[in-house]
Coordinates of C-alpha atoms and ligand atoms in Angstrom, one line a residue:
X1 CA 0.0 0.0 0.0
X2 CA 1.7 3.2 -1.3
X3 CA 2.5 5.4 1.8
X4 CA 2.5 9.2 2.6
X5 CA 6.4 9.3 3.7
X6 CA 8.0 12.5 3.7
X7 CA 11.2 12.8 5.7
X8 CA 13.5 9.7 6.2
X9 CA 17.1 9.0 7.5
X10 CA 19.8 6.8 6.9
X11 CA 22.4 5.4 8.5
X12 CA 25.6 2.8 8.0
X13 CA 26.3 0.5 11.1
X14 CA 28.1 -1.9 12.6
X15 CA 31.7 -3.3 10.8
X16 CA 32.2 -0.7 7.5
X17 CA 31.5 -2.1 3.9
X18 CA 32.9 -1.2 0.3
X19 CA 29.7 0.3 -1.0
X20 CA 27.9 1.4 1.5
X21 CA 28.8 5.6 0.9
X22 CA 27.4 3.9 -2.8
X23 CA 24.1 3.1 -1.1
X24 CA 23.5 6.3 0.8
X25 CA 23.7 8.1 -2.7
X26 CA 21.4 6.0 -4.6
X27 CA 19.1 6.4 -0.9
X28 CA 19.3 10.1 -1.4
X29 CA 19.1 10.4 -5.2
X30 CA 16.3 8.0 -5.6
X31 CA 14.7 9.9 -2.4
X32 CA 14.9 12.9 -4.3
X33 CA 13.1 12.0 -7.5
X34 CA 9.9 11.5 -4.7
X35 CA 10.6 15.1 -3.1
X36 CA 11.5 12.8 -0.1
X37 CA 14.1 14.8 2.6
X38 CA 16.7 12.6 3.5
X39 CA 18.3 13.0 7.1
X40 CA 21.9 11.0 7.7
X41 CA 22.6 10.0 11.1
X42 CA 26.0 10.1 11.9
X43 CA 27.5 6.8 13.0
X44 CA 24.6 4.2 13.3
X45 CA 22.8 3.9 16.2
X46 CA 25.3 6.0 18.4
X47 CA 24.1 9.1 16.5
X48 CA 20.3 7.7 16.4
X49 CA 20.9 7.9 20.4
X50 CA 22.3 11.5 20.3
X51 CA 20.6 13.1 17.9
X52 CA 23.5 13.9 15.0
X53 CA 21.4 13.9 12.2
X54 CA 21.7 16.5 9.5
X55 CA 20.0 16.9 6.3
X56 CA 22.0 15.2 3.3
X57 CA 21.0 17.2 -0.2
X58 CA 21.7 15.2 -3.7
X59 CA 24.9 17.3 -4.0
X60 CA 26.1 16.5 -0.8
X61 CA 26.6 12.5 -1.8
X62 CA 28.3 14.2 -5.0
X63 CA 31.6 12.0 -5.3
X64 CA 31.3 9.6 -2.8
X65 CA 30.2 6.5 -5.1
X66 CA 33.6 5.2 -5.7
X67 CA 35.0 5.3 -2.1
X68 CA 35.5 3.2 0.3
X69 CA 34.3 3.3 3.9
X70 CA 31.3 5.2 4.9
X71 CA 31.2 9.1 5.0
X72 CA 28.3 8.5 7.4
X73 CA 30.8 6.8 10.3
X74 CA 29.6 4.0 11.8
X75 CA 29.7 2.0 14.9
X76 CA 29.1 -1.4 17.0
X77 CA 26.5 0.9 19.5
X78 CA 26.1 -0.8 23.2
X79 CA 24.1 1.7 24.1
X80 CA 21.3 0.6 21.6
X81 CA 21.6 -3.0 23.4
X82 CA 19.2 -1.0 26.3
X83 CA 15.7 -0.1 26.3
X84 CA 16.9 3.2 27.2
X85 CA 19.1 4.0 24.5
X86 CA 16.6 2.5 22.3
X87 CA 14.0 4.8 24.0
X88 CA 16.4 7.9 23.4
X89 CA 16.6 7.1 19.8
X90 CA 13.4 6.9 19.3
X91 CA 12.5 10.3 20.8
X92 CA 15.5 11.7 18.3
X93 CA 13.5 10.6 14.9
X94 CA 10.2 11.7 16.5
X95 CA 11.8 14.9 17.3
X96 CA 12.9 15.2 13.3
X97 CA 9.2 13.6 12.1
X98 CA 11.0 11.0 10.3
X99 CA 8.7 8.5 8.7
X100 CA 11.2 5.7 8.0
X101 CA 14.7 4.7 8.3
X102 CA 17.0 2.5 6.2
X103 CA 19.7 0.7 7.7
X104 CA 22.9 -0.1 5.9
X105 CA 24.3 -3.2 7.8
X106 CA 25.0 -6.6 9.2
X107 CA 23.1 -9.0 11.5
X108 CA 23.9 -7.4 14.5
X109 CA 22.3 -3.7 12.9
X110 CA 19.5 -5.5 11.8
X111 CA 18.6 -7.5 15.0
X112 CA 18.6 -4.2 16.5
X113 CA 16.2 -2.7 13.4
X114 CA 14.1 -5.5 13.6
X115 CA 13.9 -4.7 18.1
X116 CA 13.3 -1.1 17.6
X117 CA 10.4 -1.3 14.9
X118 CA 8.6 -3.7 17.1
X119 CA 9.3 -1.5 19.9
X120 CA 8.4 2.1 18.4
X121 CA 6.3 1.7 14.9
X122 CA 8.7 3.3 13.3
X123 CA 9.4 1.4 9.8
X124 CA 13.3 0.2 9.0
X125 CA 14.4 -0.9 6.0
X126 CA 17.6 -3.4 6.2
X127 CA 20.1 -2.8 3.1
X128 CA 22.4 -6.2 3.6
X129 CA 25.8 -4.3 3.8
X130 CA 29.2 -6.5 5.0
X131 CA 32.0 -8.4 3.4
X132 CA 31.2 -11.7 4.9
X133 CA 28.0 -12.1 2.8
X134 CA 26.6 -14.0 5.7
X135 CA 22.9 -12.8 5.4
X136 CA 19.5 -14.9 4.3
X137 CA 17.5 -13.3 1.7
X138 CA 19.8 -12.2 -0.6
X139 CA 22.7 -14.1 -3.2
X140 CA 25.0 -11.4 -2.3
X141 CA 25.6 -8.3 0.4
X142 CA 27.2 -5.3 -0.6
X143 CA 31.5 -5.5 0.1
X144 CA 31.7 -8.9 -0.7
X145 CA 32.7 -8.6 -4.3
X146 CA 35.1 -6.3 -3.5
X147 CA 36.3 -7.8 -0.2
X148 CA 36.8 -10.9 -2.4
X149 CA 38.8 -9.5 -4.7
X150 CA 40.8 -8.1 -2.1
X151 CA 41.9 -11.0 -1.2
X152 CA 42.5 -12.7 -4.7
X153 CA 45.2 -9.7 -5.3
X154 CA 46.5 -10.5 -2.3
X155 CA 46.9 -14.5 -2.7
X156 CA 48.1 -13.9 -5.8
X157 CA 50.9 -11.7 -4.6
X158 CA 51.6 -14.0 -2.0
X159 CA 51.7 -17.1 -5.0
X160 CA 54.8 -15.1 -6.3
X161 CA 56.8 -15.2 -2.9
X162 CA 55.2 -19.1 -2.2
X163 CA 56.4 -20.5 -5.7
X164 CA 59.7 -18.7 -5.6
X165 CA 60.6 -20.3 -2.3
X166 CA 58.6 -23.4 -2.8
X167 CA 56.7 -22.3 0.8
X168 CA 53.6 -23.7 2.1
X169 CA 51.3 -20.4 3.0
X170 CA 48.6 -20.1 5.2
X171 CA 46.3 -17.1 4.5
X172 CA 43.8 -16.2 7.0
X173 CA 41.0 -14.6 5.3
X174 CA 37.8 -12.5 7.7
X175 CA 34.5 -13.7 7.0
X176 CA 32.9 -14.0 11.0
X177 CA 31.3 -17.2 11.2
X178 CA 30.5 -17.7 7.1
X179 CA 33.0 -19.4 5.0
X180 CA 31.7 -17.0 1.3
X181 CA 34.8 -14.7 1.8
X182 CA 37.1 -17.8 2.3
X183 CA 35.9 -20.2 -0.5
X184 CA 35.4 -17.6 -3.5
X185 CA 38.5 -16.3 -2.4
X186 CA 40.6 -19.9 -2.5
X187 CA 38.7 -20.3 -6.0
X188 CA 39.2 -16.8 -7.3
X189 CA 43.2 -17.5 -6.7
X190 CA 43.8 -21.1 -7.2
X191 CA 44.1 -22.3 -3.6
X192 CA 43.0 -25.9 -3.6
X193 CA 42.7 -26.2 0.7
X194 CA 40.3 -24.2 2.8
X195 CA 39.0 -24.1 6.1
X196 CA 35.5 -22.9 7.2
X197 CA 33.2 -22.9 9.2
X198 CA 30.6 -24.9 6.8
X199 CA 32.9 -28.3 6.9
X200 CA 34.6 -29.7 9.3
X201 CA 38.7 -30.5 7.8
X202 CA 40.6 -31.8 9.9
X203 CA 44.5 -31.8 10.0
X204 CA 44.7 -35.4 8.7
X205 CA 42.7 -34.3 5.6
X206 CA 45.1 -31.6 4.8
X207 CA 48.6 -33.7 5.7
X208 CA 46.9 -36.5 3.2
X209 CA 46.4 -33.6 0.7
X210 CA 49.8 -32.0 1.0
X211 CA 51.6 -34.9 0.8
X212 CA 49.7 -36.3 -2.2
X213 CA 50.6 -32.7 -3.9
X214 CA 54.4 -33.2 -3.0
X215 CA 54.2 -36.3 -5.0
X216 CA 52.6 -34.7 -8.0
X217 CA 55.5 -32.6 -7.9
X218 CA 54.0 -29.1 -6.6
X219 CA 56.2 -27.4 -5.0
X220 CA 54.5 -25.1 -2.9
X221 CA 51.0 -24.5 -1.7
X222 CA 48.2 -21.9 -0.8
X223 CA 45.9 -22.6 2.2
X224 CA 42.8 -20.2 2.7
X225 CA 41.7 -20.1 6.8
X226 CA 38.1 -18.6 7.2
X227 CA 38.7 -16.7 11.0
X228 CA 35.3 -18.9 11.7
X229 CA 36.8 -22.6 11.2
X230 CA 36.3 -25.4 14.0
X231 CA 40.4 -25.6 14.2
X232 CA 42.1 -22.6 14.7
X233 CA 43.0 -19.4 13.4
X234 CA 46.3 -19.6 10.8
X235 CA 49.2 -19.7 13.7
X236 CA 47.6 -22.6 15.0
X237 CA 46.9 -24.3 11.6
X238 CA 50.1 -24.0 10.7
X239 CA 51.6 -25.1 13.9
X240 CA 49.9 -28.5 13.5
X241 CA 50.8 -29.0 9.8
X242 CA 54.5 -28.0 11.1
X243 CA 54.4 -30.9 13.8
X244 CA 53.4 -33.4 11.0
X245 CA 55.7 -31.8 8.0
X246 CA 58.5 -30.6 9.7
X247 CA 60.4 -30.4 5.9
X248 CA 57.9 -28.5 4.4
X249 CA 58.6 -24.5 5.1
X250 CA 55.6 -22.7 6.5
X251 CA 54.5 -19.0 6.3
X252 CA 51.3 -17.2 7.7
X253 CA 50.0 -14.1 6.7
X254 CA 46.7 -12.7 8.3
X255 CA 44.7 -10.3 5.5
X256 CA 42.7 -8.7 7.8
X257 CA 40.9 -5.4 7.9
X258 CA 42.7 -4.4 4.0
X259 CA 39.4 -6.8 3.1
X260 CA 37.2 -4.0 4.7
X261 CA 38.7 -0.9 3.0
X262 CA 39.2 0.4 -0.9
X263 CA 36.9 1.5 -3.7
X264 CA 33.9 -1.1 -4.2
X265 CA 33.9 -2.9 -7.6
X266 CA 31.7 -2.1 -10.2
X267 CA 29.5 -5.4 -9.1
X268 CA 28.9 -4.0 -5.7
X269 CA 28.6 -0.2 -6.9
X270 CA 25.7 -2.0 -9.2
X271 CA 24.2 -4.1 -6.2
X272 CA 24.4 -0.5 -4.0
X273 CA 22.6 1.0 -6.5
X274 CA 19.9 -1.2 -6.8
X275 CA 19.2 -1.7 -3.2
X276 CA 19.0 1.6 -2.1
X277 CA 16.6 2.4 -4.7
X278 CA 14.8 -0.5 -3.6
X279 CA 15.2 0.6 0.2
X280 CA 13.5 4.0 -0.6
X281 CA 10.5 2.5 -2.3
X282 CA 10.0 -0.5 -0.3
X283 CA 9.3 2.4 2.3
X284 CA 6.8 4.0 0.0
X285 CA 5.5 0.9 -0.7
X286 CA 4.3 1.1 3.0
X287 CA 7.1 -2.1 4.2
X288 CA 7.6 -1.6 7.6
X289 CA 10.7 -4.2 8.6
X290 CA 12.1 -6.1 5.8
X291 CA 15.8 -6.2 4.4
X292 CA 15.8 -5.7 0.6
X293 CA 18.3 -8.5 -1.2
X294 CA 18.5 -9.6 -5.0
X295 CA 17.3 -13.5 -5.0
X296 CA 18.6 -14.2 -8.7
X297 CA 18.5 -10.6 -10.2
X298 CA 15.6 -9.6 -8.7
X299 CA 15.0 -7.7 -6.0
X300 CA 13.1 -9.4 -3.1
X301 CA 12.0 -8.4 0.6
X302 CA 12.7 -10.7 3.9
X303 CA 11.4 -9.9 6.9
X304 CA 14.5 -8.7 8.8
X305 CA 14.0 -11.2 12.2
X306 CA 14.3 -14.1 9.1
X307 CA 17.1 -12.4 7.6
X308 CA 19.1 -13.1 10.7
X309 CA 17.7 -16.0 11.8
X310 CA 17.7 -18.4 9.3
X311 CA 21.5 -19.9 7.7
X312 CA 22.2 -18.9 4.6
X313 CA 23.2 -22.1 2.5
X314 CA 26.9 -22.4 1.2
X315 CA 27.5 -24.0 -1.6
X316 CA 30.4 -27.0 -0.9
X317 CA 30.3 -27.8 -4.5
X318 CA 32.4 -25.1 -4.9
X319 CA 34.6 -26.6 -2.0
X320 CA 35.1 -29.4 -4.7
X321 CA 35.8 -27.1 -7.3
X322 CA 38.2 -25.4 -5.8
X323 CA 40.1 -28.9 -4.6
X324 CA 39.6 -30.5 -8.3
X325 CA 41.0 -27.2 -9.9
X326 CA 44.4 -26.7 -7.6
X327 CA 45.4 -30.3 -8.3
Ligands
F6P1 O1 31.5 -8.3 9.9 C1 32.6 -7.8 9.2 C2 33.9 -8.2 9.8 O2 35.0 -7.6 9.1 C3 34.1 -9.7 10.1 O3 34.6 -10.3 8.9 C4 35.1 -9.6 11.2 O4 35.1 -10.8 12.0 C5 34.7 -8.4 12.0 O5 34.0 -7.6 11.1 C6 35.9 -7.6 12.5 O6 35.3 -6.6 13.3 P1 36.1 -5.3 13.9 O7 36.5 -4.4 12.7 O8 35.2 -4.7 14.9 O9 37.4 -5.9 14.5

């Protein structure tokens, strides 16, 4: 049912994405076409709690699709975890008569969306914004294309050092408790062993695999760690390997937050695009708590609570790819 709304706000939260400053242009731009005012809360819920909300005009998103981070700030709020920080943020978007908000975020920003609209009436939309690509309702989230080919460049500097040498690498990748970022990564570069948290490998599987690999004559090896695996983080991977192949010569290097940072790729400057138009008129659409995803290349609407809740599948044929292809 098509909806009066006249003033919204917008805000980025919890751990930064490339392509989120992406999606607060196309919220303001597309907002625009309706004569919608768009108000920008400055870092996530912390601002939503004191009141740091200022008008955003289209020129003020002027030069801001192509970079990283988010202009907005944004914030892993505590305060937002209490009833009365809640309370206080509510009073701030009565005070500025703001008919909707759109939240640019994770699981944790929209747990707390998904709280505060049952709490207060006041619509959120959920735009699926983080690197691990770890949310239900939608193929991909916006930073994971780019997050993933963070890493590729990476792994494929680190191939140069690791055939050189003839070293066995271990290259710890982020990803929280979803294995996407590690296994489209280890495909994306040619690494044939990964660990995440979808499959349980164990140490065994990888001696076997590595020594089967010496015999075909490779000489040196790539091995992806998702942070969320059941064994360890890299050091400790590669600490067991070491015990068991004391000949073959180990290195670790962690990725890290690079994965978070840089300009988003032209997939996820696409995806921003299209879901935060879709954000703006889900809200005029009269939606009151849904995330908006692409299932295929539609857009679709899951109700935020399920957009936490339920698993998003990972595909382990891909696993196999990635094993048959790095032979
Ligand atoms: O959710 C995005 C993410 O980068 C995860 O992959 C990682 O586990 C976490 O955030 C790191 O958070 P922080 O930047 O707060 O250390």
């Amino acid at each position: 049912m098509a909806q009066n709304i006249k003033k919204i706000a917008v805000f980025t939260s919890g751990g930064d994405a490339p392509g989120m400053n992406a999606t607060v242009r196309a919220v303001v731009r597309t907002a625009a076409n309706f004569d919608i005012e768009v108000f920008g809360i400055e870092a996530g819920y912390e601002g939503m709690i004191d009141g740091n909300l200022k008008k955003l005009e289209i020129r003020d998103v002027s030069n801001i699709l192509q970079r990283g981070g988010t202009f907005l700030k944004t914030a892993r709020s505590e305060r937002f975890l209490t009833a009365e920080g809640r309370n206080a943020a509510a009073q701030s978007l009565k005070k500025f008569k703001i008919d909707g908000c759109i939240a640019c975020g994770g699981n944790g920003t929209f747990t707390g969306a998904d709280l505060f609209y049952k709490e207060n009436g006041i619509p959120m939309i959920g735009i699926p914004c983080t690197i691990d690509n770890d949310l239900y309702g939608t193929d991909f989230t916006i930073g994971f294309d780019t997050a993933v080919n963070t890493a590729v460049e990476a792994v494929d500097k680190i191939r140069d050092t690791a055939e050189s040498h003839d070293r066995l690498f271990f290259i710890e990748v982020m990803g929280r408790n979803a294995g996407f970022l590690a296994l489209h990564t280890a495909i994306g570069s040619g690494a044939g062993n990964v660990f995440m948290p979808e499959k349980d490998t164990s140490i065994d599987e990888l001696v076997t695999s590595l020594k089967k690999a010496s015999k075909r004559k490779k000489l040196y090896s790539l091995v992806i760690v998702a942070e969320g695996n059941h064994v360890g983080n890299a050091d400790h991977i590669a600490a067991l390997v070491k015990e068991r192949l004391p000949e073959f010569d180990t290195r670790v290097t962690v990725i890290g937050h690079l994965q978070r940072g840089g300009s988003p790729s032209g997939l996820d400057r696409l995806l921003a695009s299209r879901l935060g138009n879709a954000a703006v008129e889900a809200l005029m659409d009269g939606h009151k708590n849904v995330m908006v995803g692409m299932d295929g290349n539609l857009i679709k609407h899951t109700p935020l609570a399920i957009a936490v809740k339920n698993q998003k599948e990972i595909n382990l044929d891909l696993l196999r790819l990635a094993e048959m292809l790095a032979i």
